[in-house]
Amino acid sequence: MGFPVSLRVDDEHVGEDVADAVFAWLREVDARFSPFKADSEVCRLDRGEIARGDVSADLDEVLGLCEEYRVATGGAFDVRLPGRGLDPCAVVKGWSVQRAAELLRAAGARRFVLNAGGDVVASGGPWRVGVRHPEHAEKVCTVAELTDGAIATSARYERGDHIVDGRTGRPATGLLSLSVVASSLTVADTVATAAFAMGAEGVEWAAARKGCEVFAVDAERRVLRTEGFPRPPGAGSAA
């Protein structure tokens, strides 16, 4: 899926076969849902080779989430942009990694961290997760403390202006970085991407989502943070 994945499990009774199952699932997701692989289910649907009503239960769930967030953002979050093929990656990433975390829990893992390109599911903490500074790669702009939950960040520093506001068709540039903490990475990652697509107004929108806490740096380099964002005692902000 184009990002590195790392896993740390501190439960001694959980064997390497469980980790193998996690990575096998993520490889399966890549094969089935990639918009860049011609034989994926997503590409076959986009070409009309399979009907919307005939997709797998997993893809049906993902597409349902895509539509939910399209409506909730007034079209800012849209996986069917004009001139582009169907691309549900903004939902698939968080959804698939959250499913991987559920595989770990089902296998008896209680203390672990699953990191997918900087988006993290943590269990059995407290765990401290640094959020990269949007302009200085060697710095963090804040630290989140997670016990059982997830954090995801949308930003422009890795892939440039890759998040598009579906209402205008232009790159979203109102924010430099936006992080969301939630109980699941499905929610945290999708809310972070959707809010980033909305621009500056997305901070308030994300903060209003049930169970979400937000840390953001806008284009004017102002730090915006909800009161409940879980920072460790004494942690400051470098933004």
PDB file of C-alpha atoms in Angstrom:
ATOM      1  CA  MET A   1       0.000   0.000   0.000  1.00  0.00           C
ATOM      2  CA  GLY A   2       3.005   2.244  -0.316  1.00  0.00           C
ATOM      3  CA  PHE A   3       3.914   2.725   3.346  1.00  0.00           C
ATOM      4  CA  PRO A   4       6.115   0.893   5.885  1.00  0.00           C
ATOM      5  CA  VAL A   5       4.434  -1.158   8.608  1.00  0.00           C
ATOM      6  CA  SER A   6       6.039  -2.144  11.905  1.00  0.00           C
ATOM      7  CA  LEU A   7       4.695  -4.222  14.771  1.00  0.00           C
ATOM      8  CA  ARG A   8       5.801  -4.574  18.374  1.00  0.00           C
ATOM      9  CA  VAL A   9       4.134  -7.157  20.601  1.00  0.00           C
ATOM     10  CA  ASP A  10       5.135  -7.415  24.268  1.00  0.00           C
ATOM     11  CA  ASP A  11       3.050 -10.503  25.094  1.00  0.00           C
ATOM     12  CA  GLU A  12       5.452 -13.443  25.335  1.00  0.00           C
ATOM     13  CA  HIS A  13       2.742 -16.035  24.640  1.00  0.00           C
ATOM     14  CA  VAL A  14       1.945 -14.525  21.223  1.00  0.00           C
ATOM     15  CA  GLY A  15       4.020 -16.268  18.582  1.00  0.00           C
ATOM     16  CA  GLU A  16       5.503 -15.067  15.325  1.00  0.00           C
ATOM     17  CA  ASP A  17       2.736 -16.809  13.420  1.00  0.00           C
ATOM     18  CA  VAL A  18       0.364 -14.105  14.643  1.00  0.00           C
ATOM     19  CA  ALA A  19       2.579 -11.399  13.209  1.00  0.00           C
ATOM     20  CA  ASP A  20       2.776 -13.379   9.972  1.00  0.00           C
ATOM     21  CA  ALA A  21      -1.031 -13.400   9.825  1.00  0.00           C
ATOM     22  CA  VAL A  22      -1.140  -9.634  10.305  1.00  0.00           C
ATOM     23  CA  PHE A  23       1.225  -8.964   7.412  1.00  0.00           C
ATOM     24  CA  ALA A  24      -0.508 -11.565   5.237  1.00  0.00           C
ATOM     25  CA  TRP A  25      -3.795  -9.717   5.786  1.00  0.00           C
ATOM     26  CA  LEU A  26      -2.253  -6.385   4.820  1.00  0.00           C
ATOM     27  CA  ARG A  27      -0.769  -7.903   1.660  1.00  0.00           C
ATOM     28  CA  GLU A  28      -4.184  -9.333   0.829  1.00  0.00           C
ATOM     29  CA  VAL A  29      -5.779  -5.913   1.252  1.00  0.00           C
ATOM     30  CA  ASP A  30      -3.189  -4.381  -1.044  1.00  0.00           C
ATOM     31  CA  ALA A  31      -3.935  -6.955  -3.720  1.00  0.00           C
ATOM     32  CA  ARG A  32      -7.704  -6.616  -3.445  1.00  0.00           C
ATOM     33  CA  PHE A  33      -8.178  -2.874  -2.935  1.00  0.00           C
ATOM     34  CA  SER A  34      -5.269  -1.171  -4.685  1.00  0.00           C
ATOM     35  CA  PRO A  35      -6.325   1.355  -7.357  1.00  0.00           C
ATOM     36  CA  PHE A  36      -2.948   0.753  -9.018  1.00  0.00           C
ATOM     37  CA  LYS A  37      -3.259  -3.007  -9.647  1.00  0.00           C
ATOM     38  CA  ALA A  38      -5.336  -3.827 -12.724  1.00  0.00           C
ATOM     39  CA  ASP A  39      -6.659  -7.107 -11.326  1.00  0.00           C
ATOM     40  CA  SER A  40      -7.755  -5.699  -7.940  1.00  0.00           C
ATOM     41  CA  GLU A  41     -11.426  -5.721  -7.019  1.00  0.00           C
ATOM     42  CA  VAL A  42     -11.396  -1.924  -6.885  1.00  0.00           C
ATOM     43  CA  CYS A  43     -10.071  -1.599 -10.431  1.00  0.00           C
ATOM     44  CA  ARG A  44     -12.462  -4.227 -11.744  1.00  0.00           C
ATOM     45  CA  LEU A  45     -15.377  -2.358 -10.174  1.00  0.00           C
ATOM     46  CA  ASP A  46     -14.130   0.933 -11.577  1.00  0.00           C
ATOM     47  CA  ARG A  47     -13.971  -0.551 -15.085  1.00  0.00           C
ATOM     48  CA  GLY A  48     -17.483  -1.931 -14.768  1.00  0.00           C
ATOM     49  CA  GLU A  49     -16.407  -5.561 -14.870  1.00  0.00           C
ATOM     50  CA  ILE A  50     -18.311  -6.231 -11.642  1.00  0.00           C
ATOM     51  CA  ALA A  51     -21.474  -4.499 -10.457  1.00  0.00           C
ATOM     52  CA  ARG A  52     -21.689  -2.477  -7.250  1.00  0.00           C
ATOM     53  CA  GLY A  53     -24.118  -5.010  -5.848  1.00  0.00           C
ATOM     54  CA  ASP A  54     -21.722  -7.891  -6.483  1.00  0.00           C
ATOM     55  CA  VAL A  55     -18.654  -6.643  -4.605  1.00  0.00           C
ATOM     56  CA  SER A  56     -17.256  -8.463  -1.576  1.00  0.00           C
ATOM     57  CA  ALA A  57     -18.588  -7.699   1.887  1.00  0.00           C
ATOM     58  CA  ASP A  58     -15.276  -6.007   2.753  1.00  0.00           C
ATOM     59  CA  LEU A  59     -15.352  -3.670  -0.231  1.00  0.00           C
ATOM     60  CA  ASP A  60     -19.038  -2.974   0.368  1.00  0.00           C
ATOM     61  CA  GLU A  61     -18.160  -1.877   3.916  1.00  0.00           C
ATOM     62  CA  VAL A  62     -15.328   0.347   2.684  1.00  0.00           C
ATOM     63  CA  LEU A  63     -17.481   1.979   0.006  1.00  0.00           C
ATOM     64  CA  GLY A  64     -20.193   2.571   2.586  1.00  0.00           C
ATOM     65  CA  LEU A  65     -17.700   4.430   4.771  1.00  0.00           C
ATOM     66  CA  CYS A  66     -16.509   6.441   1.764  1.00  0.00           C
ATOM     67  CA  GLU A  67     -20.058   7.572   1.071  1.00  0.00           C
ATOM     68  CA  GLU A  68     -20.705   8.352   4.744  1.00  0.00           C
ATOM     69  CA  TYR A  69     -17.756  10.715   4.876  1.00  0.00           C
ATOM     70  CA  ARG A  70     -18.512  12.255   1.473  1.00  0.00           C
ATOM     71  CA  VAL A  71     -21.928  13.252   2.754  1.00  0.00           C
ATOM     72  CA  ALA A  72     -20.614  14.353   6.171  1.00  0.00           C
ATOM     73  CA  THR A  73     -18.066  16.728   4.576  1.00  0.00           C
ATOM     74  CA  GLY A  74     -20.375  18.150   1.946  1.00  0.00           C
ATOM     75  CA  GLY A  75     -18.300  16.534  -0.788  1.00  0.00           C
ATOM     76  CA  ALA A  76     -14.839  17.647   0.398  1.00  0.00           C
ATOM     77  CA  PHE A  77     -13.912  14.008   0.978  1.00  0.00           C
ATOM     78  CA  ASP A  78     -14.588  12.125  -2.243  1.00  0.00           C
ATOM     79  CA  VAL A  79     -13.000   8.914  -3.536  1.00  0.00           C
ATOM     80  CA  ARG A  80     -14.383   9.512  -7.035  1.00  0.00           C
ATOM     81  CA  LEU A  81     -12.784  12.742  -8.175  1.00  0.00           C
ATOM     82  CA  PRO A  82     -13.359  13.921 -11.760  1.00  0.00           C
ATOM     83  CA  GLY A  83     -10.673  12.665 -14.089  1.00  0.00           C
ATOM     84  CA  ARG A  84      -9.495  10.007 -11.658  1.00  0.00           C
ATOM     85  CA  GLY A  85     -10.413   6.395 -11.059  1.00  0.00           C
ATOM     86  CA  LEU A  86     -12.021   5.061  -7.901  1.00  0.00           C
ATOM     87  CA  ASP A  87      -9.485   5.416  -5.077  1.00  0.00           C
ATOM     88  CA  PRO A  88     -10.716   4.372  -1.611  1.00  0.00           C
ATOM     89  CA  CYS A  89      -7.196   4.288  -0.093  1.00  0.00           C
ATOM     90  CA  ALA A  90      -8.045   7.070   2.367  1.00  0.00           C
ATOM     91  CA  VAL A  91     -10.462   4.660   4.059  1.00  0.00           C
ATOM     92  CA  VAL A  92      -8.749   1.360   3.281  1.00  0.00           C
ATOM     93  CA  LYS A  93      -5.534   2.185   5.136  1.00  0.00           C
ATOM     94  CA  GLY A  94      -7.030   2.848   8.552  1.00  0.00           C
ATOM     95  CA  TRP A  95      -9.730   0.209   8.115  1.00  0.00           C
ATOM     96  CA  SER A  96      -7.264  -2.542   7.199  1.00  0.00           C
ATOM     97  CA  VAL A  97      -4.768  -1.724   9.954  1.00  0.00           C
ATOM     98  CA  GLN A  98      -7.572  -1.625  12.519  1.00  0.00           C
ATOM     99  CA  ARG A  99      -8.651  -5.071  11.292  1.00  0.00           C
ATOM    100  CA  ALA A 100      -5.047  -6.206  11.733  1.00  0.00           C
ATOM    101  CA  ALA A 101      -5.119  -4.961  15.338  1.00  0.00           C
ATOM    102  CA  GLU A 102      -8.303  -6.954  15.887  1.00  0.00           C
ATOM    103  CA  LEU A 103      -6.492 -10.056  14.598  1.00  0.00           C
ATOM    104  CA  LEU A 104      -3.833  -9.458  17.237  1.00  0.00           C
ATOM    105  CA  ARG A 105      -6.377  -9.090  20.021  1.00  0.00           C
ATOM    106  CA  ALA A 106      -8.224 -12.214  18.879  1.00  0.00           C
ATOM    107  CA  ALA A 107      -4.924 -14.107  19.148  1.00  0.00           C
ATOM    108  CA  GLY A 108      -4.495 -12.964  22.743  1.00  0.00           C
ATOM    109  CA  ALA A 109      -2.212  -9.951  22.297  1.00  0.00           C
ATOM    110  CA  ARG A 110      -2.845  -7.304  24.921  1.00  0.00           C
ATOM    111  CA  ARG A 111       0.195  -5.011  24.773  1.00  0.00           C
ATOM    112  CA  PHE A 112       1.255  -4.006  21.278  1.00  0.00           C
ATOM    113  CA  VAL A 113       1.852  -1.143  18.868  1.00  0.00           C
ATOM    114  CA  LEU A 114       1.063  -1.404  15.165  1.00  0.00           C
ATOM    115  CA  ASN A 115       2.526   1.480  13.150  1.00  0.00           C
ATOM    116  CA  ALA A 116       1.497   1.966   9.526  1.00  0.00           C
ATOM    117  CA  GLY A 117       3.318   4.870   7.962  1.00  0.00           C
ATOM    118  CA  GLY A 118       3.058   6.921  11.145  1.00  0.00           C
ATOM    119  CA  ASP A 119      -0.576   6.045  11.881  1.00  0.00           C
ATOM    120  CA  VAL A 120      -0.697   3.954  15.026  1.00  0.00           C
ATOM    121  CA  VAL A 121      -2.953   1.503  16.837  1.00  0.00           C
ATOM    122  CA  ALA A 122      -1.850   0.942  20.435  1.00  0.00           C
ATOM    123  CA  SER A 123      -3.022  -1.468  23.099  1.00  0.00           C
ATOM    124  CA  GLY A 124      -2.096  -2.059  26.735  1.00  0.00           C
ATOM    125  CA  GLY A 125      -0.313   1.255  27.199  1.00  0.00           C
ATOM    126  CA  PRO A 126       0.478   3.896  28.073  1.00  0.00           C
ATOM    127  CA  TRP A 127       2.401   4.348  24.820  1.00  0.00           C
ATOM    128  CA  ARG A 128       3.838   7.663  23.703  1.00  0.00           C
ATOM    129  CA  VAL A 129       3.495   8.504  20.009  1.00  0.00           C
ATOM    130  CA  GLY A 130       5.328  11.459  18.520  1.00  0.00           C
ATOM    131  CA  VAL A 131       3.679  13.548  15.799  1.00  0.00           C
ATOM    132  CA  ARG A 132       6.179  14.764  13.237  1.00  0.00           C
ATOM    133  CA  HIS A 133       6.637  18.504  12.882  1.00  0.00           C
ATOM    134  CA  PRO A 134       5.093  19.551   9.534  1.00  0.00           C
ATOM    135  CA  GLU A 135       8.151  21.588   8.514  1.00  0.00           C
ATOM    136  CA  HIS A 136      11.092  20.002  10.362  1.00  0.00           C
ATOM    137  CA  ALA A 137      11.480  16.260   9.824  1.00  0.00           C
ATOM    138  CA  GLU A 138      13.871  15.893  12.750  1.00  0.00           C
ATOM    139  CA  LYS A 139      11.380  17.330  15.259  1.00  0.00           C
ATOM    140  CA  VAL A 140       8.019  16.419  16.733  1.00  0.00           C
ATOM    141  CA  CYS A 141       5.345  19.049  17.206  1.00  0.00           C
ATOM    142  CA  THR A 142       3.510  17.144  19.921  1.00  0.00           C
ATOM    143  CA  VAL A 143       3.342  13.779  21.669  1.00  0.00           C
ATOM    144  CA  ALA A 144       0.181  11.771  22.245  1.00  0.00           C
ATOM    145  CA  GLU A 145      -0.199   9.241  25.044  1.00  0.00           C
ATOM    146  CA  LEU A 146      -2.342   6.233  24.151  1.00  0.00           C
ATOM    147  CA  THR A 147      -3.484   3.378  26.329  1.00  0.00           C
ATOM    148  CA  ASP A 148      -5.941   1.644  24.002  1.00  0.00           C
ATOM    149  CA  GLY A 149      -6.663   3.645  20.879  1.00  0.00           C
ATOM    150  CA  ALA A 150      -5.328   5.059  17.652  1.00  0.00           C
ATOM    151  CA  ILE A 151      -3.819   8.177  16.150  1.00  0.00           C
ATOM    152  CA  ALA A 152      -3.585   9.221  12.508  1.00  0.00           C
ATOM    153  CA  THR A 153      -2.044  12.274  10.861  1.00  0.00           C
ATOM    154  CA  SER A 154      -2.756  13.869   7.503  1.00  0.00           C
ATOM    155  CA  ALA A 155      -0.145  16.312   6.237  1.00  0.00           C
ATOM    156  CA  ARG A 156       1.642  17.658   3.184  1.00  0.00           C
ATOM    157  CA  TYR A 157       5.236  16.860   4.152  1.00  0.00           C
ATOM    158  CA  GLU A 158       5.560  13.328   2.719  1.00  0.00           C
ATOM    159  CA  ARG A 159       3.520  13.376  -0.499  1.00  0.00           C
ATOM    160  CA  GLY A 160       3.019  17.091  -1.115  1.00  0.00           C
ATOM    161  CA  ASP A 161      -0.439  18.411  -1.958  1.00  0.00           C
ATOM    162  CA  HIS A 162      -1.948  14.948  -2.481  1.00  0.00           C
ATOM    163  CA  ILE A 163      -5.223  15.490  -0.607  1.00  0.00           C
ATOM    164  CA  VAL A 164      -7.809  17.137  -2.837  1.00  0.00           C
ATOM    165  CA  ASP A 165     -10.891  19.082  -1.758  1.00  0.00           C
ATOM    166  CA  GLY A 166     -13.611  17.306  -3.706  1.00  0.00           C
ATOM    167  CA  ARG A 167     -15.747  20.454  -3.701  1.00  0.00           C
ATOM    168  CA  THR A 168     -13.224  22.399  -5.749  1.00  0.00           C
ATOM    169  CA  GLY A 169     -11.031  19.728  -7.346  1.00  0.00           C
ATOM    170  CA  ARG A 170      -7.969  21.566  -6.041  1.00  0.00           C
ATOM    171  CA  PRO A 171      -5.392  20.480  -3.442  1.00  0.00           C
ATOM    172  CA  ALA A 172      -6.326  21.245   0.148  1.00  0.00           C
ATOM    173  CA  THR A 173      -3.845  23.794   1.473  1.00  0.00           C
ATOM    174  CA  GLY A 174      -5.527  25.311   4.522  1.00  0.00           C
ATOM    175  CA  LEU A 175      -3.631  23.091   6.958  1.00  0.00           C
ATOM    176  CA  LEU A 176      -0.059  21.897   7.340  1.00  0.00           C
ATOM    177  CA  SER A 177      -0.884  18.941   9.564  1.00  0.00           C
ATOM    178  CA  LEU A 178      -3.872  17.459  11.363  1.00  0.00           C
ATOM    179  CA  SER A 179      -3.831  14.546  13.808  1.00  0.00           C
ATOM    180  CA  VAL A 180      -6.841  12.727  15.207  1.00  0.00           C
ATOM    181  CA  VAL A 181      -6.982  10.411  18.215  1.00  0.00           C
ATOM    182  CA  ALA A 182      -9.914   8.000  18.350  1.00  0.00           C
ATOM    183  CA  SER A 183     -10.781   4.546  19.628  1.00  0.00           C
ATOM    184  CA  SER A 184     -10.099   2.964  16.223  1.00  0.00           C
ATOM    185  CA  LEU A 185      -7.772   3.730  13.344  1.00  0.00           C
ATOM    186  CA  THR A 186     -10.671   3.379  10.920  1.00  0.00           C
ATOM    187  CA  VAL A 187     -12.160   6.500  12.487  1.00  0.00           C
ATOM    188  CA  ALA A 188      -8.920   8.352  13.250  1.00  0.00           C
ATOM    189  CA  ASP A 189      -7.458   7.990   9.751  1.00  0.00           C
ATOM    190  CA  THR A 190     -10.637   8.722   7.810  1.00  0.00           C
ATOM    191  CA  VAL A 191     -11.548  11.711   9.969  1.00  0.00           C
ATOM    192  CA  ALA A 192      -8.006  13.099   9.661  1.00  0.00           C
ATOM    193  CA  THR A 193      -8.038  12.826   5.866  1.00  0.00           C
ATOM    194  CA  ALA A 194     -11.577  14.152   5.522  1.00  0.00           C
ATOM    195  CA  ALA A 195     -10.874  17.089   7.816  1.00  0.00           C
ATOM    196  CA  PHE A 196      -7.652  17.923   5.978  1.00  0.00           C
ATOM    197  CA  ALA A 197      -9.579  17.965   2.691  1.00  0.00           C
ATOM    198  CA  MET A 198     -11.956  20.535   4.206  1.00  0.00           C
ATOM    199  CA  GLY A 199      -9.094  22.912   5.013  1.00  0.00           C
ATOM    200  CA  ALA A 200      -9.175  25.195   8.043  1.00  0.00           C
ATOM    201  CA  GLU A 201     -12.859  24.479   8.695  1.00  0.00           C
ATOM    202  CA  GLY A 202     -11.992  20.809   9.040  1.00  0.00           C
ATOM    203  CA  VAL A 203     -10.445  21.290  12.482  1.00  0.00           C
ATOM    204  CA  GLU A 204     -13.750  22.243  14.054  1.00  0.00           C
ATOM    205  CA  TRP A 205     -15.554  19.560  12.052  1.00  0.00           C
ATOM    206  CA  ALA A 206     -13.174  16.837  13.261  1.00  0.00           C
ATOM    207  CA  ALA A 207     -13.350  18.061  16.856  1.00  0.00           C
ATOM    208  CA  ALA A 208     -17.142  17.730  16.735  1.00  0.00           C
ATOM    209  CA  ARG A 209     -16.972  14.065  15.682  1.00  0.00           C
ATOM    210  CA  LYS A 210     -17.898  11.757  18.549  1.00  0.00           C
ATOM    211  CA  GLY A 211     -14.863  10.326  20.338  1.00  0.00           C
ATOM    212  CA  CYS A 212     -12.300  12.347  18.364  1.00  0.00           C
ATOM    213  CA  GLU A 213      -9.554  14.574  19.759  1.00  0.00           C
ATOM    214  CA  VAL A 214      -7.581  16.822  17.413  1.00  0.00           C
ATOM    215  CA  PHE A 215      -4.171  18.473  17.115  1.00  0.00           C
ATOM    216  CA  ALA A 216      -3.590  20.651  14.046  1.00  0.00           C
ATOM    217  CA  VAL A 217      -1.201  23.202  12.586  1.00  0.00           C
ATOM    218  CA  ASP A 218      -2.845  25.508  10.081  1.00  0.00           C
ATOM    219  CA  ALA A 219      -1.297  27.293   7.098  1.00  0.00           C
ATOM    220  CA  GLU A 220      -0.572  30.302   9.330  1.00  0.00           C
ATOM    221  CA  ARG A 221       1.370  27.975  11.646  1.00  0.00           C
ATOM    222  CA  ARG A 222      -1.118  28.327  14.457  1.00  0.00           C
ATOM    223  CA  VAL A 223      -1.516  25.323  16.748  1.00  0.00           C
ATOM    224  CA  LEU A 224      -5.102  24.203  17.302  1.00  0.00           C
ATOM    225  CA  ARG A 225      -5.785  21.531  19.903  1.00  0.00           C
ATOM    226  CA  THR A 226      -8.877  20.099  21.555  1.00  0.00           C
ATOM    227  CA  GLU A 227      -8.870  20.063  25.329  1.00  0.00           C
ATOM    228  CA  GLY A 228      -8.977  16.292  25.530  1.00  0.00           C
ATOM    229  CA  PHE A 229      -6.055  15.572  23.208  1.00  0.00           C
ATOM    230  CA  PRO A 230      -4.093  13.006  25.281  1.00  0.00           C
ATOM    231  CA  ARG A 231      -0.657  14.507  25.838  1.00  0.00           C
ATOM    232  CA  PRO A 232       1.661  13.057  28.485  1.00  0.00           C
ATOM    233  CA  PRO A 233       2.164  15.116  31.657  1.00  0.00           C
ATOM    234  CA  GLY A 234       4.630  17.922  30.982  1.00  0.00           C
ATOM    235  CA  ALA A 235       4.650  17.483  27.197  1.00  0.00           C
ATOM    236  CA  GLY A 236       4.943  20.720  25.259  1.00  0.00           C
ATOM    237  CA  SER A 237       4.480  21.775  21.651  1.00  0.00           C
ATOM    238  CA  ALA A 238       7.309  22.546  19.234  1.00  0.00           C
ATOM    239  CA  ALA A 239       5.064  23.943  16.501  1.00  0.00           C
TER     240      ALA A 239
END
